[in-house]
Amino acid sequence: MLRHRCPNPLCPALKSPSAGFFKTEHSIQTHFGKSNTCFEYLIHNTVDEQERDSIPAPRPSKPRELAEGTDGGNIDVEGSMEIETETPEFRVEEFVRAGLRYPVRVGTVWEKRKSQEPPGTHPYGPFHSEAEYDVAKWAIRTRQSLSSIDQLLETKFASTHPERLSFTSGEGLRRLLESDAMPAPPKWKSAKIVLSEIPDQPQMLYYRDINEAIDYLFGNPSYANSMDYIPRRIFDATGQCVYHEFCTGDGWWEAQSKVPAGTTIIPIILASDKTTLTSHTGGRMAHPLYLTLGNIRKDVRASIHRQAYLLLAYIPILSKIKQKLRTKTMKKTMPGILSKWLYHQCLTKIFSPLKDQKLYRTVDADGFERETWRILMSWIADMEEVWMIVGLGHFVCPFCDARKNDLNSPEDFSMRNSASVKRGIAAVRASMVEVDGVECGSMEDMWAFAQAAKKAGFCGVEVPFWGWMEGNETGPQVDIVKVMSYDLLHWCHKPFADYIVPWTQNIIDEEDGGDQWTQGDTCDLEKEFLGAIANAPKATRQLLQATRSFLDYIYLATYPYHTESSLSQLEESAKAFEDTRQVYVSLGGRVSETTGEVIDSFLIPKLHIPRHITSCIRWKGTLDGSSTEGSERLHIDLVKEAWRASNHRDGHFLQMICWVDLRERIDVLELYLCWRDKKWPPERTGEGAEDREGDQERRGDGQGDGGAVTVKKRSGVNKRWSVPDPIADNVFYSLAKRPHLPRTALKNVITLFDIPDFLPDLLHYFQAKSITGVPNQFAELDIWTHVRVLLPIPNDFMKTEWRRVRAQPEQKIFDTVLVDDGEVEVVGLQGYSVGELRLIFRAAFLPHHPPSASSKILAYIFTFSPITQRDKDSATQLYKVRKDY
């Protein structure tokens, strides 16, 4: 196809003097938009000749165009195309005629911005220099007030600086940031939400247009290499389906089959959660709503500095009502009921642009136009919010019809869906008896409906915001139950900390001394808990099996990719816990916090819903990108920091929005400058650098260039078995440039770290390296108390992970490590030796000695007995090893 000519042989433009040729890219794009016949011709007649690149799973193929190309695979009867991958272990099938783009590239927003810059000018938007830009960035990110900026600009330093600033006040800086020369995120809007029951208490909703927000994220060039436009099915060598990214779930595949050919689905992912603004007093709260897209890869969504989440709205919270109510019970409960109605009315307003939607032409992150369909497919929220979104009452399962008294039953119940929830709500209204003097829509009527709904297992909202989505006839229907994501924080880690740990402590008479858990704390506890209680006198075999089953369920749930085999193991773990959890009752661990009496049932929703976890994974991919831990981290940047930048008075939301808008403008400009100067990706100091000092670190394999060489074994002296050399010098590592204990005398190291055999082992290491004696440089050592080690990954689905390993004598923390023996192939734990890291060191002076001996950073490890199958405990499934020192 010629670059600017319509491929349709029946195109009306062929009869014109131009014979179907178009002078510009814009003109042919306009032609495709006006002529449905030509656009459909492109889709139905050129799709089988699209260019399809071979890809390594799970990375997507390059975007395909509505243009010339070659056949890249075999179409099967189900409408999928098989793609050969570079790795023979996986086979990828793509949905045919999905995710197509227009052939003419229109350019990204950043390319358009760069093209508008006059030659020889600076790229800093309204700022005249990089210095001005740095001042603005500092002022916004440190929450400087206008008066503080004024004071800075009035100082002698600022007034006499040779590079004068173009603004002379904080207000002048704010005007520059709000000018059209700055790249702007979607604009904020406001709407007054009035409930008919309390017309004298209008609530203000601050939100962004959801379509503008979607276009902003979908066309962000920083995500160009991290976008999926096509649903895929991935199969491993055994033919099992692999679930990984959002595009591998059945939900996207099903939605794609219900939209016009060539359409690109944009899965909408929302996250919401209430959070407190004040620290100790005041009781101020906010209810933010965040937006991201399923097209963006989960590792990018999980990275805060990549800004894949956009603050979509501040939902108002109704704390009290002014009307006088006839009973104390109504006065206590009506604010909560009205808050739920208010919540759904606000969401109705936010989602109104998607009602009766059509195809939207959108520019993607690569600068091509696509016909897109937006659909709500995932919502990350805690249990309270899930109940409110779906319209259910407390203590019911959000996925099946199990009520509170059914949660202890092993039976399977019918699955919920949007239609069944709407029928249930309608049945509540139909069952109500009319009362004289009570008008429909009045406060009394709402109260009566809420009480009847509570008895039926609903929250009291009669018109949920998602009602129209379930009956959408023009595109894919939205099942609000399937939209709800499985929250790893509140449905996996929190139940372990809230139930399993205290119940076990009640049995073995141990106390933790902590009162609040975070996911990080709980994950650390999960690693140690089973081994810590294994030798407790009251820890019976059944108790250990129940604890092990729940921990298996947690670890399997957090897998970054799943197959049908691993999903079966996940189901078996959840079932095993249900079968063995009665031990917490029989041993007296499941007791009431108020009365101290033993509770003989498990009417807890969070312990019931694990039976539904596999269906969530099959529908939307793995759960490692589905946790409210991410939204709670967003609260810090977009809510709490914004609150601190306000004056904490009435109208603070407007000030918070202003600060968020200015910060986003600075962030977008920074991303643009990094792209323009080819400094990509941008590095943020102070973020994700837990082990770095001065944001500098040393990486390598002991020689500075990276590598992983097997540590050879040697026969231990006076030992009953062979052990690895305690001096390890070849691993992928990352540690601070400056040692934590520089130039420490050798004798002091031996005493401080309690390593009396260190000198003989060091001599043996030098002997193995053909070096006579101990070099003089080792009279003083540079010591590091922790190091980050790169963990091995089995395939491309697993992301690289750095694990911090500590050797801290003052805290008496010496972490356990696995050492590759190098003699046999590593399969699981077989082929590894267990060791205790005791010292990370290097010679303090490095001249005149060979690098292999003196300049390397070495690790001193105490080894344990080898890992053997006969040492595996049948109850805990843990290996027992003994110290070899």
XYZ file of N, CA, C and O in Angstrom, residues 115-234:
480
model
N 8.834 18.978 18.570
C 8.787 19.592 17.247
C 8.365 21.055 17.297
O 8.657 21.825 16.384
N 7.679 21.432 18.378
C 7.223 22.809 18.513
C 8.268 23.715 19.154
O 8.049 24.926 19.245
N 9.377 23.120 19.618
C 10.433 23.936 20.213
C 11.243 24.604 19.108
O 11.773 23.922 18.225
N 11.357 25.930 19.119
C 12.180 26.611 18.107
C 13.630 26.157 18.197
O 14.120 25.831 19.278
N 14.340 26.083 17.093
C 15.746 25.654 17.122
C 16.583 26.542 18.032
O 16.440 27.762 18.033
N 17.441 25.896 18.807
C 18.352 26.634 19.671
C 17.761 27.101 20.978
O 18.444 27.772 21.760
N 16.496 26.767 21.252
C 15.883 27.197 22.510
C 16.011 26.103 23.553
O 16.328 24.951 23.250
N 15.735 26.467 24.781
C 15.823 25.521 25.895
C 14.549 24.677 25.946
O 13.488 25.100 25.472
N 14.612 23.482 26.528
C 13.440 22.612 26.564
C 12.681 22.669 27.893
O 11.881 21.781 28.167
N 12.923 23.677 28.707
C 12.392 23.666 30.075
C 11.037 24.345 30.194
O 10.700 24.876 31.249
N 10.283 24.371 29.138
C 8.945 24.930 29.196
C 8.975 26.416 29.507
O 9.687 27.194 28.852
N 8.249 26.872 30.524
C 8.201 28.299 30.833
C 9.448 28.810 31.551
O 9.592 30.022 31.723
N 10.333 27.893 31.951
C 11.528 28.301 32.688
C 12.648 28.655 31.714
O 12.841 27.989 30.695
N 13.407 29.681 32.058
C 14.431 30.187 31.160
C 15.733 29.404 31.224
O 16.605 29.584 30.380
N 15.876 28.568 32.243
C 17.124 27.823 32.389
C 16.885 26.592 33.243
O 15.822 26.430 33.867
N 17.890 25.746 33.260
C 17.815 24.537 34.096
C 17.786 24.904 35.569
O 17.164 24.208 36.368
N 18.443 26.025 35.934
C 18.450 26.457 37.332
C 17.035 26.800 37.801
O 16.618 26.431 38.906
N 16.288 27.524 36.972
C 14.905 27.852 37.322
C 14.077 26.573 37.480
O 13.267 26.446 38.401
N 14.284 25.646 36.568
C 13.546 24.375 36.635
C 13.883 23.628 37.923
O 12.987 23.072 38.581
N 15.149 23.622 38.327
C 15.547 22.946 39.561
C 14.930 23.610 40.780
O 14.520 22.929 41.736
N 14.859 24.943 40.784
C 14.231 25.652 41.904
C 12.753 25.282 41.992
O 12.221 25.026 43.083
N 12.077 25.251 40.860
C 10.656 24.901 40.852
C 10.450 23.464 41.329
O 9.536 23.181 42.117
N 11.289 22.563 40.873
C 11.170 21.161 41.285
C 11.399 21.014 42.784
O 10.672 20.282 43.468
N 12.387 21.722 43.304
C 12.650 21.676 44.754
C 11.473 22.234 45.539
O 11.064 21.658 46.552
N 10.912 23.342 45.093
C 9.828 23.996 45.826
C 8.590 23.120 45.897
O 7.927 23.041 46.950
N 8.251 22.444 44.811
C 7.048 21.633 44.783
C 7.234 20.338 45.567
O 6.392 19.961 46.389
N 8.337 19.678 45.356
C 8.508 18.356 45.982
C 8.797 18.449 47.469
O 8.645 17.462 48.190
N 9.213 19.582 47.955
C 9.434 19.761 49.398
C 8.300 20.537 50.057
O 8.415 20.922 51.210
N 7.194 20.751 49.301
C 5.983 21.389 49.828
C 6.269 22.783 50.411
O 5.765 23.134 51.475
N 7.045 23.560 49.698
C 7.317 24.919 50.159
C 6.091 25.804 49.941
O 5.471 25.769 48.886
N 5.749 26.609 50.945
C 4.644 27.548 50.816
C 5.080 28.748 49.981
O 6.280 28.969 49.758
N 4.103 29.526 49.528
C 4.422 30.710 48.737
C 5.248 31.701 49.543
O 6.160 32.340 49.019
N 4.937 31.828 50.837
C 5.709 32.756 51.680
C 7.141 32.283 51.850
O 8.070 33.094 51.881
N 7.353 30.962 51.938
C 8.719 30.440 52.062
C 9.517 30.714 50.800
O 10.701 31.063 50.857
N 8.878 30.580 49.649
C 9.563 30.882 48.392
C 9.883 32.369 48.305
O 10.967 32.764 47.851
N 8.935 33.202 48.777
C 9.185 34.648 48.788
C 10.403 34.977 49.640
O 11.261 35.792 49.256
N 10.504 34.346 50.795
C 11.642 34.599 51.680
C 12.950 34.173 51.025
O 13.975 34.850 51.155
N 12.926 33.061 50.322
C 14.138 32.614 49.637
C 14.550 33.610 48.554
O 15.731 33.961 48.434
N 13.585 34.081 47.781
C 13.903 34.988 46.686
C 14.317 36.378 47.172
O 14.922 37.145 46.416
N 13.985 36.702 48.422
C 14.378 37.994 48.970
C 15.760 37.979 49.604
O 16.262 39.017 50.025
N 16.376 36.786 49.693
C 17.701 36.708 50.295
C 18.746 37.344 49.378
O 18.548 37.476 48.167
N 19.848 37.750 49.975
C 20.923 38.377 49.219
C 21.513 37.409 48.204
O 21.916 37.800 47.101
N 21.554 36.135 48.572
C 22.094 35.133 47.660
C 21.301 35.101 46.358
O 21.855 35.101 45.255
N 19.950 35.102 46.475
C 19.116 35.035 45.282
C 19.170 36.326 44.479
O 19.174 36.300 43.240
N 19.207 37.445 45.190
C 19.176 38.721 44.473
C 20.494 39.040 43.786
O 20.521 39.794 42.812
N 21.610 38.511 44.292
C 22.920 38.807 43.711
C 23.464 37.667 42.871
O 24.587 37.758 42.370
N 22.712 36.572 42.736
C 23.196 35.429 41.957
C 23.342 35.838 40.498
O 22.470 36.528 39.934
N 24.444 35.456 39.827
C 24.657 35.895 38.437
C 23.580 35.400 37.476
O 23.319 36.044 36.467
N 22.971 34.247 37.777
C 21.906 33.739 36.914
C 20.566 34.129 37.523
O 20.040 33.440 38.393
N 20.008 35.232 37.084
C 18.784 35.775 37.664
C 17.583 34.925 37.256
O 17.489 34.428 36.124
N 16.654 34.793 38.175
C 15.437 34.040 37.923
C 14.396 34.945 37.280
O 14.332 36.137 37.559
N 13.563 34.348 36.435
C 12.539 35.131 35.736
C 11.337 35.423 36.623
O 10.509 36.256 36.272
N 11.202 34.730 37.731
C 10.102 34.995 38.665
C 10.690 35.574 39.944
O 11.792 35.226 40.368
N 9.950 36.464 40.561
C 10.438 37.176 41.752
C 9.628 36.873 42.998
O 9.859 37.472 44.050
N 8.670 35.969 42.883
C 7.829 35.639 44.037
C 7.298 34.222 43.883
O 7.353 33.630 42.792
N 6.759 33.704 44.965
C 6.144 32.397 44.908
C 4.926 32.377 44.012
O 4.659 31.391 43.314
N 4.170 33.458 44.011
C 3.005 33.536 43.140
C 3.424 33.519 41.676
O 2.764 32.904 40.826
N 4.540 34.207 41.366
C 5.044 34.187 40.000
C 5.465 32.798 39.573
O 5.246 32.393 38.420
N 6.070 32.031 40.481
C 6.442 30.646 40.174
C 5.203 29.803 39.930
O 5.168 28.987 39.007
N 4.181 30.002 40.740
C 2.952 29.226 40.562
C 2.314 29.508 39.208
O 1.825 28.601 38.536
N 2.318 30.768 38.784
C 1.742 31.113 37.480
C 2.520 30.454 36.336
O 1.936 30.022 35.339
N 3.844 30.371 36.491
C 4.639 29.688 35.469
C 4.281 28.202 35.394
O 4.155 27.622 34.313
N 4.111 27.586 36.560
C 3.780 26.162 36.583
C 2.402 25.892 35.997
O 2.158 24.817 35.432
N 1.498 26.825 36.130
C 0.143 26.638 35.633
C -0.031 27.142 34.209
O -1.130 27.067 33.657
N 1.029 27.627 33.602
C 0.929 28.167 32.252
C 0.797 27.042 31.226
O 1.070 25.870 31.498
N 0.392 27.428 30.011
C 0.211 26.441 28.938
C 1.533 25.864 28.454
O 1.541 24.843 27.758
N 2.647 26.506 28.813
C 3.944 25.999 28.372
C 4.361 24.744 29.127
O 5.280 24.040 28.704
N 3.694 24.455 30.250
C 3.990 23.241 31.013
C 3.156 22.082 30.485
O 1.984 22.264 30.128
N 3.715 20.874 30.416
C 2.893 19.707 30.073
C 1.873 19.467 31.173
O 2.221 19.451 32.358
N 0.627 19.343 30.791
C -0.444 19.312 31.782
C -1.113 17.947 31.834
O -1.430 17.369 30.796
N -1.342 17.409 33.029
C -2.154 16.203 33.177
C -3.627 16.552 32.974
O -3.972 17.721 32.792
N -4.527 15.584 32.988
C -5.958 15.886 32.833
C -6.441 16.880 33.880
O -6.050 16.816 35.043
N -7.296 17.777 33.445
C -7.783 18.835 34.335
C -8.782 18.284 35.343
O -9.493 17.320 35.085
N -8.811 18.952 36.482
C -9.752 18.589 37.536
C -11.084 19.280 37.308
O -11.154 20.397 36.794
N -12.143 18.599 37.720
C -13.498 19.145 37.669
C -14.132 19.002 39.050
O -13.614 18.302 39.925
N -15.234 19.675 39.223
C -15.988 19.556 40.468
C -17.462 19.419 40.143
O -17.944 19.945 39.134
N -18.167 18.683 40.988
C -19.605 18.484 40.818
C -20.249 18.453 42.188
O -19.709 17.863 43.133
N -21.389 19.082 42.288
C -22.129 19.099 43.542
C -23.080 17.907 43.545
O -23.968 17.797 42.692
N -22.909 17.022 44.500
C -23.736 15.820 44.625
C -24.745 16.057 45.736
O -24.364 16.312 46.891
N -26.031 15.986 45.394
C -27.100 16.254 46.360
C -27.945 14.990 46.514
O -28.486 14.477 45.524
N -28.020 14.489 47.728
C -28.914 13.374 48.027
C -30.293 13.936 48.344
O -30.423 14.898 49.119
N -31.310 13.333 47.765
C -32.671 13.849 47.974
C -33.095 13.773 49.431
O -33.952 14.544 49.874
N -32.527 12.869 50.187
C -32.891 12.731 51.600
C -32.302 13.852 52.452
O -32.845 14.177 53.510
N -31.173 14.423 52.031
C -30.546 15.530 52.773
C -30.200 16.645 51.786
O -29.018 16.907 51.528
N -31.198 17.322 51.237
C -30.917 18.342 50.221
C -30.148 19.542 50.766
O -29.558 20.293 49.988
N -30.179 19.730 52.074
C -29.477 20.876 52.666
C -28.009 20.584 52.946
O -27.306 21.432 53.500
N -27.523 19.384 52.546
C -26.124 19.031 52.760
C -25.496 18.562 51.438
O -25.154 17.387 51.286
N -25.336 19.441 50.484
C -24.674 19.035 49.232
C -23.203 18.714 49.473
O -22.533 19.356 50.274
N -22.729 17.714 48.769
C -21.341 17.281 48.895
C -20.607 17.582 47.588
O -21.173 17.449 46.498
N -19.333 17.968 47.715
C -18.550 18.351 46.546
C -17.636 17.193 46.128
O -16.841 16.699 46.919
N -17.796 16.767 44.889
C -16.958 15.723 44.301
C -15.914 16.373 43.403
O -16.262 17.140 42.501
N -14.662 16.082 43.643
C -13.573 16.544 42.784
C -13.070 15.341 41.994
O -12.690 14.325 42.590
N -13.050 15.477 40.680
C -12.735 14.325 39.840
C -12.141 14.793 38.527
O -12.133 15.987 38.193
N -11.657 13.831 37.765
C -11.187 14.068 36.409
C -12.050 13.288 35.429
O -12.611 12.241 35.796
N -12.132 13.791 34.210
C -12.852 13.057 33.187
C -12.140 11.733 32.938
O -10.939 11.696 32.642
N -12.875 10.650 33.048
C -12.244 9.337 32.986
C -11.671 9.053 31.600
O -10.623 8.394 31.476
N -12.302 9.567 30.552
C -11.753 9.363 29.213
C -10.452 10.121 29.015
O -9.502 9.611 28.408
N -10.378 11.350 29.519
C -9.143 12.116 29.430
C -8.029 11.439 30.223
O -6.869 11.414 29.787
N -8.374 10.893 31.384
C -7.375 10.206 32.194
C -6.867 8.952 31.496
O -5.668 8.642 31.523
N -7.773 8.213 30.845
C -7.369 7.012 30.116
C -6.459 7.381 28.949
O -5.422 6.746 28.723
N -6.836 8.395 28.191
C -6.003 8.832 27.065
C -4.618 9.259 27.545
O -3.611 9.002 26.859
N -4.564 9.913 28.690
C -3.291 10.392 29.237
C -2.354 9.230 29.557
O -1.163 9.255 29.214
N -2.872 8.186 30.202
C -2.044 7.027 30.540
C -1.739 6.182 29.314
O -0.614 5.704 29.136
N -2.730 5.979 28.459
C -2.563 5.117 27.293
C -1.545 5.690 26.311
O -0.839 4.945 25.624
N -1.453 7.023 26.234
C -0.536 7.653 25.296
C 0.761 8.119 25.912
O 1.522 8.847 25.248
N 1.046 7.712 27.146
C 2.278 8.133 27.809
C 3.472 7.421 27.169
O 3.596 6.196 27.256
N 4.379 8.156 26.521
C 5.499 7.496 25.824
C 6.442 6.738 26.750
O 7.185 5.876 26.284
N 6.425 7.048 28.034
C 7.337 6.344 28.938
C 6.947 4.884 29.122
O 7.735 4.088 29.630
N 5.733 4.505 28.702
C 5.295 3.110 28.819
C 5.391 2.366 27.490
O 4.863 1.255 27.361
N 6.039 2.954 26.490
C 6.019 2.398 25.138
C 6.510 0.955 25.093
O 5.982 0.130 24.345
N 7.507 0.621 25.899
C 8.057 -0.739 25.896
C 7.412 -1.635 26.942
O 7.900 -2.739 27.196
N 6.347 -1.148 27.562
C 5.713 -1.910 28.653
C 4.207 -1.950 28.485
O 3.468 -1.885 29.463
N 3.753 -2.048 27.229
C 2.318 -2.045 26.942
C 1.901 -3.337 26.238
O 2.644 -3.886 25.427
N 0.696 -3.794 26.558
C 0.070 -4.922 25.876
C -1.215 -4.420 25.223
O -2.032 -3.768 25.886
N -1.405 -4.751 23.948
C -2.585 -4.312 23.218
C -3.467 -5.481 22.789
O -4.566 -5.257 22.288
N -2.982 -6.704 22.977
C -3.664 -7.884 22.449
C -3.783 -8.927 23.558
O -2.813 -9.185 24.273
N -4.950 -9.558 23.725
C -5.038 -10.674 24.676
C -4.279 -11.882 24.149
O -4.257 -12.144 22.947
N -3.651 -12.602 25.041
C -2.820 -13.743 24.656
C -3.137 -14.960 25.521
O -3.552 -14.818 26.667
N -2.876 -16.095 24.949
C -2.891 -17.348 25.698
C -1.523 -17.981 25.539
O -1.063 -18.210 24.415
N -0.876 -18.244 26.643
C 0.472 -18.798 26.651
C 0.408 -20.229 27.182
O -0.268 -20.499 28.175
